[in-house]
Coordinates of C-alpha atoms in Angstrom, one line a residue:
M173 CA 110.8 99.0 149.8
S174 CA 108.9 96.3 148.0
R175 CA 109.0 95.4 144.3
L176 CA 106.2 94.8 141.8
S177 CA 105.9 91.7 139.7
N178 CA 107.7 93.5 136.8
G179 CA 110.7 94.2 139.1
W180 CA 110.1 97.9 139.6
K181 CA 110.2 99.4 143.1
I182 CA 106.8 100.4 144.6
P183 CA 106.8 104.3 144.9
E184 CA 106.5 105.8 148.3
S185 CA 103.9 108.5 147.6
L186 CA 100.3 107.9 146.8
D187 CA 100.5 110.2 143.8
D188 CA 103.5 108.4 142.4
K189 CA 101.7 105.1 142.8
R190 CA 98.6 106.4 141.0
E191 CA 100.7 107.8 138.2
L192 CA 102.6 104.6 137.7
M193 CA 99.4 102.5 137.7
E194 CA 97.8 104.8 135.1
S195 CA 100.9 104.5 132.9
Y196 CA 100.8 100.7 133.2
Q197 CA 97.1 100.7 132.4
K198 CA 97.7 102.7 129.2
T199 CA 100.5 100.3 128.2
V200 CA 98.4 97.2 128.9
E201 CA 95.4 98.7 126.9
S202 CA 97.6 99.3 123.9
M203 CA 99.2 95.8 124.2
E204 CA 95.8 94.1 124.3
A205 CA 95.5 94.9 120.6
E206 CA 98.7 93.0 119.9
N207 CA 97.9 89.3 119.9
P208 CA 101.0 87.2 120.5
L209 CA 99.8 84.6 118.0
T210 CA 99.5 87.3 115.4
I211 CA 103.0 88.5 116.3
F212 CA 104.4 85.0 115.8
R213 CA 102.6 84.5 112.5
E214 CA 103.8 87.8 111.2
H215 CA 107.3 86.9 112.1
M216 CA 107.0 83.6 110.4
D217 CA 105.5 85.2 107.3
N218 CA 108.4 87.6 107.2
G219 CA 111.0 84.8 107.2
L220 CA 112.1 85.1 110.8
L221 CA 113.5 82.0 112.4
F222 CA 111.0 79.9 114.4
K223 CA 112.9 80.4 117.6
A224 CA 113.1 84.2 117.2
G225 CA 109.4 84.5 116.3
L226 CA 108.4 82.3 119.3
Q227 CA 110.7 84.3 121.6
D228 CA 109.1 87.6 120.5
A229 CA 105.6 86.3 121.1
M230 CA 106.6 84.9 124.5
N231 CA 108.3 88.2 125.5
Q232 CA 105.1 90.1 124.6
L233 CA 103.0 87.8 126.7
T234 CA 105.4 87.9 129.7
T235 CA 105.6 91.7 129.6
F236 CA 101.8 91.9 129.5
A237 CA 101.4 89.5 132.4
N238 CA 104.0 91.3 134.5
L239 CA 102.4 94.7 133.9
Y240 CA 98.9 93.3 134.6
M241 CA 100.0 91.8 137.9
S242 CA 101.8 95.0 138.8
I243 CA 98.6 97.0 138.2
I244 CA 96.8 94.7 140.7
E245 CA 99.6 95.1 143.2
L246 CA 99.6 98.9 142.9
K247 CA 95.8 99.0 143.3
K248 CA 96.2 97.1 146.6
E249 CA 99.0 99.4 147.7
I250 CA 97.0 102.5 146.8
E251 CA 93.9 101.2 148.7
K252 CA 96.1 100.3 151.8
Q253 CA 97.8 103.7 151.8
A254 CA 94.5 105.7 151.2
K255 CA 92.9 103.9 154.2
G256 CA 95.9 104.8 156.3
N257 CA 95.6 108.5 155.5

């Protein structure tokens, strides 16, 4: 069984792939409103250490990128499996 960019295993069934992709899409859509630069600035304004604020902003960006790539990978897997059926 293959893995997605975010480390999760690719589900076997077509329905499970679609459900996972929809879940990732909802998460990505909600994350798009959270700008990593804004997160960093808010942390700095609230007195967080520079390194901690930077790490939180980078974690947000990394999570977003991994989920976004996983959505692309799932779309390809869904198309491939749908053609095979």
